[in-house]
Amino acid sequence: MKSERALRGAGGSGGLGAGLKYTSRPENMNGCEEGVEFLPANNSRKVEKGGPRRWVVLVAVLTVFLALSLLAGLLAWHFQDRNVRVQKIFNGYLSVRNENFLDAYENSNSTEFANLAKKVKEALKFLYSGIPVLGPYYKTSTVTAFSEGSVIAYYWSEFDIPKHLVKEAEQAMAEKRMVTVPPRARSMSSFVMTSVVAFPSDPRKVQNTQDNSCSFALHAQGSEPTRFSTPGFPDSPYPSHARCQWTLRGDADSVLSLTFRSFDVATCDERGSDLVTVYDTLSPVEPHAVVQLCGTYPPSYNLTFLSSQNVLLITLVASTERRHPGFEAVFFQLPRRSSCGGYLRGAQGTFSSPYYPGHYPPNVNCTWHIEVPNSKNVKVRFKAFFLQEPNVPVGSCTKDYVEINGEKYCGERPQFVASSRSNKITVHFHSDQSYTDTGFLAEFLSFDARDPCPGSFMCNTGRCIRKELRCDGWADCTDYSDELDCECNATYQFTCRDKFCKPLFWVCDSVRDCEDGSDEEGCSECGRGRGGGRCPAPRGLAAGPRAPAESSCSPGCPPNTFKCDNGKCLPQSQQCDGKDNCGDGSDEAKCQDVKAVTCTKHTYRCLNGLCVDKSSPQCDGNEDCTDGSDEKDCDCGRRSFTRQSRVVGGENSDQGEWPWQVSLHAQGHGHLCGASLISPSWMVSAAHCFVDDRGFRYSEHSMWTAFLGLHDQSKRSAPGVQERGLQRIIKHPFFNDFTFDYDIALLQLDRPVEYSATIRPICLPAADHTFPTGKAIWVTGWGQTQEAGQAAMILQKGEIRVINQTTCEHLLPQQITPRMICVGYLSGGVDACQGDSGGPLSSPEADGRMFQAGVVSWGEGCAQRNKPGVYTRLPVFRDWIKQQTGV
Ligand code: 4AZ
């Protein structure tokens, strides 16, 4: 989870061995043998006439000729291939015994450095000369750095290897070796190198020793942080096609902590990317890479990495022309811990992976022996668990893992519990030499085996949850065990065939809430005594546990009833009665004779001043105003793609599904807020996104870039994405930074966008437009997908419902104003979260158009029970928007 954006595990060996894939030789040989068998020589005797015999001879001669040509070709190819040489560069490190580290070794211009480097090079030459697959092809070696341990030398060696020997040579280099160079004179001692190992490297990453223009060596100053950055940061972009490296060192017996405070390099995409790699060594070797980063990270993103020794190497390989500010980072040293883990005793306590929530160091093994009082049992609850490594198949914990009771856990996991049948438990944590993550935070607790969850319900996973959450229709235990074997309360619950309980008003609402679909069966009588609300999507922007559901039921309605666009069945008499009985306005949408009435705050005022008694007549496909003004300016709220967007059970949006959704990036921070497009030049967002904070001028329009038509944050240069600056930010003059009242802003683009398949405006609701309680609407954004989790790369969507204002005022006392609307679920589960702010609430209205119901504003946490998200009500601001923008 932590490093969704991190392009970790990209292979370092590039196009290695591409030529070796050529395998046509055996097939050609088979073809040749078949040809010879086709006309065996003794067959000719059976041919009686002279003519046919000549034929046979001719064919035989031709066949032999062809076979010989083929053989000659194959031989030529074979020998030519043997002569083709490939330049191979191997990066490696080794340990020099019987040498002590000198400070001068940190300076590659010192005589001491040159002397030791010479000896290492001689020893390497000596070593390679004894290896048949390497010796004859060896060209040169360069020592790039030394560090403590007796002395560790970092080097690269160059070879010109026949193509067909490349694989063998790579294997030979990867074998850890030891070399003892015999002394030249009796008085001298031999020169011993151990752990000599090297890996093929991308020649682009080998620093040219002559070019030090972007090479920096830094040594930590005491425990003070040392700052460094890409050249020109933040005022100018780092050079295109740059090759930069930073060698970070600490004192012997220290480890380093490195934090990227701001990170914005070119996007990682298939057209090439600029890549920053952090290595846990001073050689840029893939098996010791800690992380690979590209793209832009928000400041909240955890980019702290720990080393296992006193060195780190950072490389920047820029392969694009794109202009980005680069990064700013700090590092400092810490005393190296001799061990981690240990004995934990008592009734309860907490522990975590080393340096949590920073990325744990590579190469660590920690064991915690936990013991609670004798009469009790012990369980360990993992509150956060992030041990994700690239290229590890799901379920196989072959790299970093936690092991408890013989079972290994790895990857990213929601909260879980492991328990023991005694008062002791042992937790072992292992990280291998490459790629790290933020690790885990855990607590151990003692419990009475006879009553493991006093006063609560125990999930099959061992977790305890409140008793009231049992059989409430929501999967509070991640394994659904709280919803198994339920006896539903018939007065307000429906019993699914699989015995899950669901709220009665979810029955026949066109949404499949029971896993087995039984809530949507036999719905011909739907509408009778059953509520019309739809069920929430199971997962959303910030998702909590929720049973999967999908839309499947579209029941017909009984005679003399009307079927709403949302599937509800109503008595025919309620159609065109001037009231929105369906909740989506569809029962009022196609009425012929809407009469002009006295204007009230519940009527719609046409351009000619007359009012019609119809809720939300705008852009519904019917001319309700005599002047037709309710159907003017209706190029909004529609997608270009006809694909039905109601995909319940998934959270990624489809490309172009929300063409009005905009991503706002602040310079050096990446995506921070959402916005919605309302015209070619204007967008709506949240005012709180543009408040100066901690020295950053978020209120400055020049700090922001808007991405329109964006789907994947890592593909901001994809075709169809339009990038614009801001010309003006108009925060609502009454916006209150403390209460978040009037949390709305209008943003003018520096240049109009062109509408396209993936860029279109959303409709603005009229001032009298209502979004009734229970109405299902969509929230979208790239915000965090879990509270305190990580921002999404792909635009997320979640279906939520309008909550009654009075209910919301009770849930969030003294905080809700008439400018706010609460939308979500009292049971939690689907919600907006940090990073979604400013984005739209899209409400499907009549005639298949989306109207903006609100702007993501605030909430207490994300997706929590009884804490719905709070949004700025859009209709309240309709006149202000018109006045400010003309839209
Ligand atoms: C935010 O910080 C934020 N759960 C937005 C919405 C919500 C919470 C936080 C609603 O931008």
mmCIF file of C-alpha atoms and ligand atoms in Angstrom, residues 688 831-837 856-863 869-870, ligand 1:
data_model
loop_
_atom_site.group_PDB
_atom_site.id
_atom_site.type_symbol
_atom_site.label_atom_id
_atom_site.label_comp_id
_atom_site.label_asym_id
_atom_site.label_seq_id
_atom_site.Cartn_x
_atom_site.Cartn_y
_atom_site.Cartn_z
ATOM 1 C CA HIS A 688 -10.057 25.239 2.055
ATOM 2 C CA ASP A 831 -16.656 7.888 2.028
ATOM 3 C CA ALA A 832 -14.460 10.616 0.659
ATOM 4 C CA CYS A 833 -11.099 11.062 2.308
ATOM 5 C CA GLN A 834 -8.054 13.293 2.328
ATOM 6 C CA GLY A 835 -7.164 14.307 -1.211
ATOM 7 C CA ASP A 836 -10.774 14.100 -2.456
ATOM 8 C CA SER A 837 -11.469 17.623 -1.197
ATOM 9 C CA VAL A 856 -16.066 17.361 -0.964
ATOM 10 C CA SER A 857 -15.358 19.443 2.133
ATOM 11 C CA TRP A 858 -14.615 17.686 5.420
ATOM 12 C CA GLY A 859 -15.381 14.821 7.764
ATOM 13 C CA GLU A 860 -14.280 13.231 10.991
ATOM 14 C CA GLY A 861 -11.896 10.626 9.721
ATOM 15 C CA CYS A 862 -12.981 8.559 6.747
ATOM 16 C CA ALA A 863 -15.593 5.849 6.310
ATOM 17 C CA GLY A 869 -18.682 12.935 4.876
ATOM 18 C CA VAL A 870 -19.691 16.597 4.798
HETATM 19 C C1 4AZ B 1 -9.920 15.879 3.608
HETATM 20 O O1 4AZ B 1 -9.075 15.948 4.496
HETATM 21 C C2 4AZ B 1 -11.176 15.116 3.866
HETATM 22 N N1 4AZ B 1 -14.538 11.730 5.161
HETATM 23 C C3 4AZ B 1 -12.188 15.151 2.962
HETATM 24 C C4 4AZ B 1 -13.341 14.444 3.211
HETATM 25 C C5 4AZ B 1 -13.466 13.724 4.358
HETATM 26 C C6 4AZ B 1 -12.452 13.659 5.287
HETATM 27 C C7 4AZ B 1 -11.289 14.370 5.036
HETATM 28 C C8 4AZ B 1 -14.731 12.978 4.585
HETATM 29 O O2 4AZ B 1 -9.728 16.382 2.513
#
